[in-house]
Amino acid sequence: MTTTPNTDVTPTAQRPPTSHPMPPHSRALSYSRTTATAARVLRQLGHDPRTIALLILIPCVMLFLLRYVFDGNPRVFDSIGASLLGIFPLITMFLVTSIATLRERTSGTLERLLSMPLGKGDLIAGYALAFGTLAIIQSALATGLAVWFLDLDVTGSPWLLLIVALLDALLGTALGLFVSAFASSEYQAVQFMPAVIFPQLLLCGLFTPRPEMHPALEAISNVLPMSYAVDGMNEVLLHSDMTATFVRDVAIVAGCALLVLTLGAATLRRRTT
């Protein structure tokens, strides 16, 4: 009599697959991941010489033109040149950063990066580091041109001008990263400039002292970061030493840049599952 063996073992093909949980995304900032992200962004920008020219040369060209527009009245250039030294980097960094980040969002690059073990903080810090490196070059060239070639007359140290110009450029980078989340095309990204930059330009005190504005507009200008960028530049223009007002203005601009970068990290999310 033949007996059938009792096989209680489930065939391999019918076994449920063993699940291995994916490693969780790191929430803490990582130096290696941040610098790798920054290096990738810089390599991409290196293949776009027109963007590099826009970032590095346009503020210098604008300052050069402004100096000789007021060639017959150099005092005008001395009174507004320092302010524009901070405004031009902010505008150019905002424009380039918003468009460059939007390209990464729409091309799917950002989507792929977010599917990797890369924290949002690493991604935002990497972008800020890459564009911040360019901001240092941009601010140094513009400051050197204005002070040592165009004879911008400042009472304080040119190094203080450089600090404010650099912080303004970083603020423009942060704003560009933030608004790119709300645009679906490069055309829409450019449209954010009138909404984000132009009101600050009108109310920052460049055209008239802020205390002379309508009280409602003065109150609005008191919460706009560009106002404190211009105030910081004017402190260097008028005082030989670092004043408490200068320290306050610099701290506000830096704090606003950090706050906007944090908000920018909050807008980073995967659009697909």
XYZ file of N, CA and C in Angstrom:
819
model
N 0.853 -1.207 0.000
C 0.000 0.000 0.000
C 0.877 1.241 0.000
N 0.573 2.158 -0.905
C 1.414 3.361 -1.056
C 0.844 4.488 -0.213
N 1.711 5.095 0.545
C 1.269 6.230 1.375
C 1.780 7.528 0.776
N 0.932 8.509 0.845
C 1.310 9.837 0.322
C 1.955 10.633 1.436
N 3.160 11.146 1.213
C 3.822 11.908 2.281
C 3.053 13.172 2.617
N 3.060 13.465 3.871
C 2.369 14.672 4.340
C 3.297 15.875 4.189
N 2.969 16.757 3.248
C 3.812 17.948 2.972
C 3.070 19.181 3.444
N 3.473 19.659 4.573
C 2.828 20.863 5.104
C 3.562 22.131 4.713
N 4.667 21.986 3.985
C 5.469 23.157 3.634
C 4.865 23.821 2.416
N 4.629 25.100 2.488
C 4.080 25.849 1.355
C 5.127 25.963 0.277
N 4.790 25.704 -0.984
C 5.766 25.852 -2.066
C 6.347 27.258 -2.083
N 7.593 27.274 -2.579
C 8.301 28.570 -2.589
C 7.566 29.600 -3.396
N 7.000 29.135 -4.530
C 6.340 30.100 -5.413
C 5.099 30.693 -4.779
N 4.518 29.979 -3.775
C 3.301 30.465 -3.169
C 3.543 31.206 -1.860
N 4.797 31.276 -1.417
C 5.085 31.950 -0.158
C 4.914 33.459 -0.319
N 4.327 34.066 0.665
C 4.222 35.531 0.586
C 5.600 36.159 0.657
N 5.822 37.176 -0.127
C 7.145 37.806 -0.121
C 7.448 38.448 1.218
N 8.703 38.318 1.575
C 9.152 38.934 2.823
C 9.352 40.428 2.598
N 8.774 41.242 3.420
C 8.887 42.699 3.253
C 10.049 43.205 4.083
N 10.843 44.031 3.424
C 11.971 44.672 4.112
C 11.693 46.164 4.144
N 11.445 46.711 5.256
C 11.121 48.137 5.305
C 12.278 48.978 4.794
N 11.874 50.013 4.015
C 12.876 50.936 3.495
C 13.424 51.771 4.641
N 14.692 52.095 4.569
C 15.254 52.930 5.639
C 14.586 54.283 5.661
N 14.252 54.780 6.801
C 13.588 56.074 6.876
C 14.507 57.190 6.423
N 13.876 58.219 5.859
C 14.641 59.382 5.439
C 15.205 60.101 6.654
N 16.435 60.457 6.542
C 17.077 61.147 7.657
C 16.499 62.544 7.810
N 16.163 62.894 9.018
C 15.605 64.211 9.280
C 16.680 65.218 9.651
N 17.822 64.743 10.135
C 18.880 65.650 10.552
C 19.711 66.067 9.353
N 20.241 67.283 9.436
C 21.109 67.758 8.370
C 22.379 66.916 8.315
N 22.791 66.583 7.116
C 24.003 65.812 6.903
C 24.967 66.632 6.049
N 26.192 66.767 6.519
C 27.193 67.546 5.775
C 27.441 66.945 4.399
N 27.576 65.628 4.335
C 27.901 64.990 3.054
C 26.759 65.139 2.058
N 25.508 64.947 2.518
C 24.374 65.072 1.599
C 24.174 66.510 1.159
N 24.379 67.446 2.088
C 24.215 68.861 1.741
C 25.249 69.303 0.709
N 26.518 68.953 0.939
C 27.565 69.358 0.001
C 27.431 68.643 -1.346
N 26.939 67.401 -1.328
C 26.720 66.694 -2.596
C 25.627 67.376 -3.408
N 24.572 67.819 -2.738
C 23.506 68.549 -3.428
C 24.030 69.867 -3.991
N 24.810 70.591 -3.195
C 25.374 71.863 -3.657
C 26.293 71.653 -4.854
N 27.115 70.600 -4.820
C 28.026 70.332 -5.944
C 27.245 70.010 -7.204
N 26.140 69.273 -7.071
C 25.336 68.941 -8.250
C 24.724 70.196 -8.868
N 24.194 71.092 -8.030
C 23.593 72.327 -8.525
C 24.642 73.201 -9.211
N 25.839 73.282 -8.611
C 26.895 74.095 -9.214
C 27.349 73.516 -10.555
N 27.395 72.179 -10.666
C 27.754 71.569 -11.951
C 26.714 71.899 -13.023
N 25.451 71.856 -12.642
C 24.403 72.188 -13.598
C 24.492 73.648 -14.029
N 24.724 74.536 -13.071
C 24.856 75.949 -13.419
C 26.087 76.204 -14.278
N 27.137 75.398 -14.068
C 28.347 75.552 -14.864
C 28.133 75.277 -16.340
N 27.082 74.506 -16.670
C 26.770 74.228 -18.066
C 25.855 75.289 -18.679
N 25.550 76.329 -17.917
C 24.668 77.405 -18.397
C 25.381 78.738 -18.217
N 26.263 79.110 -19.146
C 27.047 80.338 -18.975
C 26.193 81.598 -18.942
N 25.034 81.572 -19.589
C 24.183 82.769 -19.562
C 23.665 83.035 -18.153
N 23.323 81.981 -17.427
C 22.876 82.160 -16.048
C 24.012 82.682 -15.172
N 25.198 82.133 -15.375
C 26.356 82.612 -14.615
C 26.600 84.093 -14.900
N 26.494 84.481 -16.167
C 26.691 85.887 -16.533
C 25.635 86.770 -15.879
N 24.389 86.287 -15.855
C 23.322 87.061 -15.223
C 23.605 87.260 -13.738
N 24.054 86.205 -13.076
C 24.301 86.280 -11.649
C 25.484 87.168 -11.308
N 26.576 87.008 -12.058
C 27.834 87.645 -11.688
C 27.965 89.055 -12.249
N 27.547 89.247 -13.496
C 27.873 90.485 -14.190
C 26.779 91.547 -14.143
N 25.503 91.129 -14.127
C 24.431 92.119 -14.234
C 24.463 93.151 -13.108
N 24.638 92.768 -11.824
C 24.727 93.816 -10.803
C 25.874 94.793 -11.040
N 27.004 94.286 -11.511
C 28.145 95.171 -11.800
C 27.820 96.120 -12.951
N 27.178 95.596 -13.984
C 26.805 96.431 -15.132
C 25.816 97.513 -14.711
N 24.838 97.147 -13.879
C 23.853 98.122 -13.431
C 24.503 99.236 -12.596
N 25.407 98.858 -11.714
C 26.105 99.866 -10.915
C 26.957 100.770 -11.794
N 27.616 100.186 -12.795
C 28.447 100.971 -13.716
C 27.592 101.990 -14.473
N 26.447 101.535 -14.988
C 25.569 102.443 -15.719
C 25.035 103.538 -14.806
N 24.663 103.158 -13.598
C 24.115 104.139 -12.666
C 25.136 105.216 -12.326
N 26.384 104.795 -12.161
C 27.425 105.779 -11.835
C 27.542 106.854 -12.903
N 27.489 106.464 -14.153
C 27.697 107.437 -15.221
C 26.403 108.060 -15.715
N 25.253 107.526 -15.299
C 24.003 108.261 -15.493
C 24.033 109.549 -14.680
N 24.596 109.469 -13.471
C 24.724 110.635 -12.597
C 26.154 111.181 -12.623
N 26.777 111.141 -13.766
C 28.170 111.588 -13.880
C 28.312 113.066 -13.523
N 27.292 113.860 -13.836
C 27.359 115.284 -13.522
C 27.053 115.604 -12.079
N 26.538 114.622 -11.329
C 26.195 114.846 -9.925
C 26.553 113.596 -9.127
N 27.836 113.410 -8.828
C 28.268 112.181 -8.133
C 27.626 111.983 -6.765
N 27.142 113.085 -6.139
C 26.529 112.940 -4.822
C 25.284 112.055 -4.879
N 24.584 112.076 -6.012
C 23.394 111.239 -6.139
C 23.790 109.764 -6.104
N 24.863 109.444 -6.834
C 25.329 108.055 -6.817
C 25.784 107.649 -5.423
N 26.429 108.578 -4.700
C 26.870 108.262 -3.346
C 25.677 108.006 -2.420
N 24.561 108.698 -2.656
C 23.416 108.579 -1.750
C 22.594 107.318 -1.998
N 22.557 106.845 -3.259
C 21.724 105.666 -3.556
C 22.548 104.453 -3.972
N 23.841 104.658 -4.253
C 24.663 103.543 -4.728
C 24.778 102.428 -3.710
N 24.942 102.789 -2.432
C 25.071 101.763 -1.399
C 23.785 100.949 -1.271
N 22.643 101.627 -1.347
C 21.368 100.915 -1.258
C 21.199 99.939 -2.415
N 21.498 100.403 -3.621
C 21.357 99.541 -4.790
C 22.373 98.404 -4.775
N 23.483 98.601 -4.085
C 24.465 97.533 -3.949
C 23.877 96.328 -3.213
N 22.892 96.584 -2.380
C 22.202 95.491 -1.712
C 20.971 95.016 -2.452
N 20.322 95.918 -3.198
C 19.076 95.563 -3.881
C 19.327 94.723 -5.126
N 20.333 95.084 -5.927
C 20.597 94.358 -7.170
C 20.883 92.874 -6.935
N 21.753 92.512 -5.977
C 21.969 91.070 -5.733
C 20.705 90.346 -5.304
N 19.872 90.992 -4.493
C 18.636 90.355 -4.050
C 17.745 90.038 -5.247
N 17.609 90.993 -6.166
C 16.719 90.795 -7.315
C 17.241 89.700 -8.235
N 18.529 89.741 -8.572
C 19.063 88.750 -9.507
C 19.052 87.351 -8.901
N 19.384 87.216 -7.623
C 19.373 85.898 -7.001
C 17.952 85.361 -6.895
N 16.980 86.230 -6.628
C 15.585 85.798 -6.592
C 15.155 85.255 -7.951
N 15.468 85.982 -8.997
C 15.028 85.589 -10.339
C 15.654 84.275 -10.768
N 16.965 84.157 -10.636
C 17.659 82.962 -11.103
C 17.302 81.747 -10.248
N 17.243 81.927 -8.931
C 16.956 80.803 -8.050
C 15.549 80.266 -8.271
N 14.578 81.153 -8.410
C 13.199 80.700 -8.603
C 13.057 79.914 -9.894
N 13.696 80.366 -10.974
C 13.581 79.670 -12.260
C 14.345 78.348 -12.227
N 15.560 78.365 -11.664
C 16.360 77.141 -11.622
C 15.692 76.062 -10.776
N 15.121 76.455 -9.637
C 14.446 75.476 -8.785
C 13.175 74.968 -9.441
N 12.464 75.846 -10.137
C 11.248 75.411 -10.821
C 11.564 74.390 -11.901
N 12.668 74.569 -12.607
C 13.063 73.587 -13.617
C 13.256 72.213 -12.995
N 13.846 72.183 -11.818
C 14.059 70.897 -11.152
C 12.736 70.282 -10.700
N 11.796 71.117 -10.312
C 10.494 70.602 -9.924
C 9.748 70.028 -11.125
N 9.706 70.771 -12.232
C 8.920 70.352 -13.388
C 9.588 69.241 -14.182
N 10.910 69.126 -14.123
C 11.603 68.074 -14.875
C 11.576 66.728 -14.165
N 11.150 66.715 -12.912
C 11.105 65.470 -12.157
C 12.354 65.211 -11.339
N 13.361 66.067 -11.464
C 14.588 65.873 -10.691
C 14.312 65.950 -9.203
N 13.522 66.925 -8.796
C 13.203 67.078 -7.382
C 12.409 65.881 -6.876
N 11.523 65.359 -7.725
C 10.738 64.182 -7.346
C 11.641 62.983 -7.072
N 12.623 62.791 -7.944
C 13.530 61.652 -7.755
C 14.397 61.836 -6.516
N 14.830 63.057 -6.273
C 15.661 63.314 -5.103
C 14.894 63.053 -3.807
N 13.609 63.418 -3.798
C 12.814 63.226 -2.592
C 12.485 61.759 -2.337
N 12.651 60.903 -3.366
C 12.437 59.472 -3.174
C 13.680 58.775 -2.625
N 14.766 59.506 -2.491
C 16.015 58.964 -1.964
C 16.149 59.320 -0.480
N 17.084 58.659 0.219
C 17.313 59.025 1.629
C 17.973 60.401 1.766
N 17.232 61.422 1.364
C 17.738 62.789 1.395
C 16.711 63.643 2.113
N 17.097 64.234 3.220
C 16.176 65.052 3.982
C 15.859 66.360 3.280
N 14.692 66.920 3.598
C 14.324 68.212 3.017
C 15.320 69.292 3.419
N 15.776 69.209 4.657
C 16.757 70.190 5.110
C 18.054 70.102 4.322
N 18.497 68.867 4.002
C 19.702 68.691 3.198
C 19.527 69.320 1.823
N 18.334 69.124 1.242
C 18.075 69.626 -0.098
C 18.076 71.150 -0.122
N 17.333 71.756 0.806
C 17.264 73.214 0.858
C 18.629 73.803 1.200
N 19.330 73.192 2.169
C 20.651 73.692 2.550
C 21.634 73.561 1.390
N 21.510 72.486 0.611
C 22.386 72.318 -0.547
C 22.157 73.391 -1.593
N 20.891 73.683 -1.876
C 20.581 74.757 -2.825
C 21.096 76.094 -2.300
N 20.848 76.364 -1.021
C 21.297 77.625 -0.438
C 22.821 77.739 -0.478
N 23.517 76.628 -0.224
C 24.975 76.646 -0.258
C 25.498 76.905 -1.664
N 24.863 76.278 -2.662
C 25.309 76.466 -4.051
C 25.106 77.910 -4.500
N 23.887 78.402 -4.335
C 23.621 79.776 -4.755
C 24.306 80.773 -3.829
N 24.517 80.401 -2.567
C 25.249 81.277 -1.673
C 26.702 81.448 -2.094
N 27.294 80.384 -2.646
C 28.665 80.487 -3.163
C 28.734 81.506 -4.295
N 27.745 81.434 -5.192
C 27.695 82.416 -6.277
C 27.397 83.808 -5.737
N 26.595 83.879 -4.669
C 26.285 85.179 -4.080
C 27.528 85.841 -3.498
N 28.421 85.043 -2.920
C 29.666 85.603 -2.389
C 30.484 86.239 -3.511
N 30.615 85.523 -4.634
C 31.367 86.059 -5.772
C 30.694 87.316 -6.305
N 29.366 87.235 -6.460
C 28.617 88.373 -6.990
C 28.757 89.598 -6.094
N 28.569 89.421 -4.795
C 28.627 90.548 -3.861
C 30.031 91.129 -3.768
N 31.046 90.271 -3.789
C 32.430 90.760 -3.713
C 32.785 91.598 -4.942
N 32.392 91.123 -6.128
C 32.684 91.875 -7.354
C 31.946 93.208 -7.366
N 30.653 93.192 -7.005
C 29.869 94.427 -7.038
C 30.378 95.432 -6.013
N 30.711 94.961 -4.823
C 31.223 95.865 -3.790
C 32.575 96.436 -4.178
N 33.458 95.589 -4.670
C 34.769 96.070 -5.098
C 34.672 97.074 -6.226
N 33.778 96.803 -7.188
C 33.592 97.741 -8.305
C 33.084 99.081 -7.807
N 32.076 99.066 -6.931
C 31.469 100.319 -6.473
C 32.436 101.153 -5.644
N 33.188 100.506 -4.758
C 34.020 101.254 -3.809
C 35.349 101.659 -4.423
N 36.020 100.735 -5.114
C 37.394 101.010 -5.561
C 37.510 101.435 -7.024
N 36.464 101.234 -7.798
C 36.544 101.664 -9.199
C 35.586 102.811 -9.485
N 34.385 102.741 -8.944
C 33.391 103.794 -9.199
C 33.405 104.862 -8.119
N 34.313 104.733 -7.155
C 34.525 105.755 -6.119
C 33.273 106.045 -5.300
N 32.566 105.002 -4.918
C 31.442 105.186 -4.010
C 31.980 105.651 -2.665
N 31.493 106.794 -2.206
C 32.008 107.406 -0.979
C 31.229 106.872 0.218
N 31.869 106.011 0.996
C 31.237 105.464 2.195
C 32.109 105.811 3.402
N 31.448 106.104 4.510
C 32.163 106.453 5.733
C 32.673 105.215 6.451
N 31.864 104.160 6.453
C 32.226 102.938 7.160
C 33.111 102.024 6.333
N 33.314 100.829 6.852
C 34.184 99.863 6.196
C 33.484 99.210 4.998
N 34.191 99.067 3.867
C 33.606 98.347 2.727
C 33.257 96.903 3.055
N 33.932 96.326 4.057
C 33.623 94.956 4.435
C 32.213 94.846 5.014
N 31.755 95.901 5.681
C 30.387 95.891 6.188
C 29.379 95.957 5.040
N 29.720 96.722 3.995
C 28.883 96.730 2.798
C 28.786 95.330 2.208
N 29.918 94.637 2.170
C 29.943 93.290 1.606
C 29.059 92.341 2.414
N 29.082 92.477 3.731
C 28.258 91.607 4.575
C 26.777 91.801 4.256
N 26.347 93.069 4.153
C 24.936 93.338 3.869
C 24.574 92.859 2.466
N 25.443 93.101 1.491
C 25.172 92.665 0.118
C 25.042 91.152 0.049
N 25.899 90.454 0.780
C 25.843 88.995 0.786
C 24.550 88.498 1.431
N 24.156 89.092 2.547
C 22.918 88.679 3.198
C 21.707 88.976 2.311
N 21.755 90.094 1.579
C 20.667 90.404 0.648
C 20.584 89.361 -0.460
N 21.737 88.946 -0.969
C 21.744 87.916 -2.008
C 21.200 86.598 -1.472
N 21.552 86.247 -0.237
C 21.029 85.028 0.371
C 19.519 85.133 0.609
N 19.052 86.329 0.958
C 17.612 86.528 1.113
C 16.906 86.339 -0.226
N 17.490 86.872 -1.299
C 16.910 86.656 -2.623
C 16.877 85.188 -2.993
N 17.931 84.447 -2.627
C 17.962 82.999 -2.863
C 16.832 82.304 -2.109
N 16.656 82.667 -0.844
C 15.610 82.043 -0.034
C 14.225 82.340 -0.593
N 13.990 83.578 -0.988
C 12.697 83.934 -1.565
C 12.451 83.196 -2.870
N 13.492 83.043 -3.691
C 13.342 82.321 -4.947
C 13.007 80.863 -4.733
N 13.670 80.224 -3.765
C 13.362 78.833 -3.446
C 11.920 78.688 -2.964
N 11.463 79.666 -2.192
C 10.126 79.570 -1.623
C 9.042 79.741 -2.683
N 9.133 80.777 -3.512
C 8.058 81.057 -4.465
C 8.024 80.050 -5.609
N 9.124 79.332 -5.844
C 9.122 78.350 -6.937
C 8.099 77.247 -6.690
N 7.706 77.039 -5.423
C 6.720 76.006 -5.113
C 5.333 76.385 -5.607
N 5.092 77.667 -5.865
C 3.756 78.125 -6.225
C 3.626 78.449 -7.709
N 4.655 78.146 -8.485
C 4.621 78.395 -9.933
C 4.672 77.066 -10.671
N 3.961 77.003 -11.792
C 3.957 75.793 -12.611
C 4.721 75.966 -13.905
N 5.233 77.157 -14.162
C 6.028 77.409 -15.366
C 7.001 78.538 -15.073
N 8.015 78.661 -15.920
C 8.997 79.731 -15.735
C 8.339 81.096 -15.895
N 7.332 81.171 -16.755
C 6.623 82.438 -16.941
C 5.948 82.863 -15.647
N 5.324 81.911 -14.951
C 4.695 82.231 -13.676
C 5.727 82.605 -12.622
N 6.895 81.964 -12.660
C 7.949 82.304 -11.698
C 8.382 83.760 -11.867
N 8.499 84.205 -13.115
C 8.872 85.602 -13.367
C 7.764 86.538 -12.891
N 6.516 86.091 -13.003
C 5.397 86.934 -12.579
C 5.406 87.206 -11.078
N 6.081 86.386 -10.315
C 6.142 86.621 -8.874
C 7.005 87.836 -8.535
N 7.849 88.264 -9.457
C 8.712 89.411 -9.156
C 7.903 90.673 -8.851
N 6.904 91.037 -9.683
C 6.116 92.222 -9.303
C 5.405 92.070 -7.966
N 5.037 90.836 -7.612
C 4.301 90.632 -6.360
C 5.205 90.615 -5.141
N 6.424 90.095 -5.285
C 7.308 89.903 -4.134
C 8.366 90.988 -4.024
N 8.935 91.397 -5.150
C 10.084 92.305 -5.138
C 9.679 93.764 -5.285
N 8.797 94.081 -6.231
C 8.493 95.482 -6.527
C 7.891 96.243 -5.346
N 6.949 95.669 -4.590
C 6.460 96.420 -3.424
C 7.567 96.737 -2.421
N 8.476 95.803 -2.213
C 9.595 96.077 -1.308
C 10.499 97.161 -1.864
N 10.681 97.167 -3.190
C 11.526 98.176 -3.821
C 10.947 99.569 -3.638
N 9.632 99.695 -3.731
C 8.990 100.999 -3.598
C 8.951 101.485 -2.152
N 8.893 100.538 -1.214
C 8.686 100.912 0.187
C 9.934 100.810 1.049
N 11.074 100.479 0.460
C 12.276 100.223 1.258
C 12.994 101.486 1.695
N 12.572 102.659 1.191
C 13.236 103.904 1.547
C 14.233 104.369 0.519
N 14.267 103.711 -0.644
C 15.207 104.116 -1.679
C 14.806 105.441 -2.304
N 13.509 105.649 -2.512
C 13.037 106.844 -3.216
C 12.700 107.987 -2.271
N 12.302 107.648 -1.068
C 12.008 108.665 -0.066
C 12.183 108.041 1.312
N 12.602 108.805 2.309
C 12.740 108.235 3.656
C 11.423 107.625 4.135
N 11.513 106.491 4.756
C 10.308 105.785 5.184
C 9.457 106.574 6.175
N 10.055 107.358 7.102
C 9.202 108.146 8.011
C 8.356 109.194 7.299
N 8.707 109.556 6.058
C 7.939 110.550 5.320
C 6.799 109.940 4.519
N 6.659 108.614 4.538
C 5.577 107.952 3.815
C 4.277 108.088 4.594
N 3.180 107.729 3.940
C 1.899 107.626 4.637
C 2.052 106.617 5.772
N 1.455 106.890 6.915
C 1.639 105.981 8.064
C 1.318 104.522 7.751
N 0.312 104.268 6.939
C -0.019 102.880 6.604
C 1.110 102.235 5.802
N 1.668 102.978 4.847
C 2.764 102.433 4.043
C 4.033 102.289 4.884
N 4.247 103.213 5.801
C 5.418 103.085 6.681
C 5.301 101.834 7.547
N 4.086 101.553 8.013
C 3.884 100.353 8.828
C 4.160 99.087 8.020
N 3.753 99.086 6.745
C 4.032 97.929 5.883
C 5.526 97.795 5.640
N 6.187 98.926 5.401
C 7.629 98.885 5.126
C 8.410 98.368 6.322
N 7.858 98.545 7.526
C 8.564 98.103 8.731
C 8.626 96.593 8.874
N 7.827 95.864 8.091
C 7.867 94.401 8.161
C 8.474 93.782 6.905
N 8.992 94.592 6.004
C 9.589 94.087 4.774
C 11.107 93.998 4.937
N 11.718 92.867 4.616
C 13.168 92.718 4.862
C 14.037 93.649 4.037
N 13.600 94.027 2.828
C 14.429 94.909 2.018
C 14.613 96.269 2.685
N 13.637 96.692 3.482
C 13.762 97.971 4.194
C 14.972 97.956 5.120
N 15.189 96.843 5.787
C 16.308 96.748 6.718
C 17.630 96.541 5.983
N 17.567 95.968 4.781
C 18.778 95.885 3.960
C 19.246 97.273 3.562
N 18.305 98.117 3.140
C 18.655 99.489 2.767
C 19.115 100.276 3.986
N 18.440 100.091 5.125
C 18.853 100.795 6.343
C 20.268 100.390 6.748
N 20.588 99.103 6.612
C 21.931 98.653 6.952
C 22.986 99.273 6.062
N 22.698 99.358 4.766
C 23.640 100.008 3.851
C 23.818 101.483 4.201
N 22.731 102.152 4.546
C 22.827 103.572 4.902
C 23.608 103.782 6.192
N 23.546 102.821 7.111
C 24.344 102.937 8.332
C 25.838 102.917 8.006
N 26.225 102.059 7.063
C 27.639 102.011 6.658
C 28.005 103.285 5.905
N 27.060 103.810 5.156
C 27.311 105.022 4.380
C 27.569 106.226 5.278
N 26.938 106.269 6.449
C 26.964 107.476 7.274
C 27.837 107.366 8.519
N 28.140 106.148 8.963
C 28.861 105.994 10.237
C 30.155 105.209 10.020
N 31.180 105.645 10.704
C 32.482 104.995 10.549
C 32.578 103.699 11.342
N 31.792 103.581 12.410
C 31.832 102.386 13.252
C 30.570 101.560 13.058
N 30.642 100.317 13.499
C 29.474 99.447 13.457
C 28.496 99.874 14.556
N 27.311 100.299 14.169
C 26.334 100.803 15.122
C 25.372 99.696 15.551
N 24.650 99.964 16.641
C 23.645 99.008 17.101
C 22.530 98.857 16.073
N 22.214 99.944 15.380
C 21.187 99.872 14.343
C 21.635 98.971 13.205
N 22.915 99.053 12.848
C 23.443 98.181 11.788
C 23.325 96.713 12.199
N 23.697 96.411 13.433
C 23.606 95.032 13.915
C 22.162 94.556 13.887
N 21.232 95.419 14.284
C 19.816 95.046 14.250
C 19.353 94.766 12.823
N 19.738 95.643 11.895
C 19.317 95.470 10.504
C 19.867 94.174 9.911
N 21.147 93.904 10.173
C 21.759 92.685 9.658
C 21.088 91.447 10.254
N 20.788 91.505 11.544
C 20.151 90.356 12.195
C 18.760 90.107 11.625
N 18.020 91.168 11.317
C 16.677 91.005 10.758
C 16.738 90.399 9.364
N 17.658 90.885 8.531
C 17.786 90.330 7.178
C 18.183 88.861 7.240
N 19.156 88.544 8.093
C 19.582 87.147 8.230
C 18.455 86.278 8.770
N 17.711 86.786 9.756
C 16.598 86.029 10.309
C 15.505 85.790 9.287
N 15.219 86.787 8.457
C 14.204 86.622 7.411
C 14.644 85.576 6.391
N 15.923 85.591 6.030
C 16.427 84.589 5.088
C 16.286 83.188 5.662
N 16.630 83.025 6.943
C 16.508 81.717 7.580
C 15.051 81.276 7.673
N 14.163 82.199 7.997
C 12.740 81.874 8.093
C 12.178 81.437 6.744
N 12.533 82.159 5.688
C 12.011 81.815 4.361
C 12.587 80.485 3.885
N 13.854 80.198 4.215
C 14.420 78.892 3.872
C 13.662 77.772 4.580
N 13.289 77.998 5.828
C 12.509 76.995 6.568
C 11.144 76.784 5.926
N 10.508 77.871 5.507
C 9.230 77.753 4.805
C 9.405 77.054 3.467
N 10.539 77.318 2.808
C 10.809 76.641 1.535
C 10.940 75.146 1.713
N 11.557 74.722 2.811
C 11.665 73.281 3.077
C 10.297 72.665 3.300
N 9.387 73.426 3.894
C 8.049 72.909 4.139
C 7.254 72.711 2.857
N 7.630 73.424 1.769
C 6.908 73.272 0.498
C 7.408 72.096 -0.313
N 8.507 71.462 0.114
C 9.049 70.331 -0.633
C 8.274 69.068 -0.272
N 7.613 68.506 -1.240
C 6.881 67.264 -1.014
C 6.755 66.524 -2.334
N 6.623 65.227 -2.238
C 6.428 64.416 -3.438
C 5.004 64.612 -3.953
N 4.896 64.755 -5.280
C 3.574 64.944 -5.874
C 2.940 63.635 -6.304
N 3.728 62.565 -6.292
C 3.195 61.253 -6.657
C 3.450 60.295 -5.514
N 2.762 59.181 -5.506
C 2.937 58.185 -4.454
C 3.398 56.898 -5.056
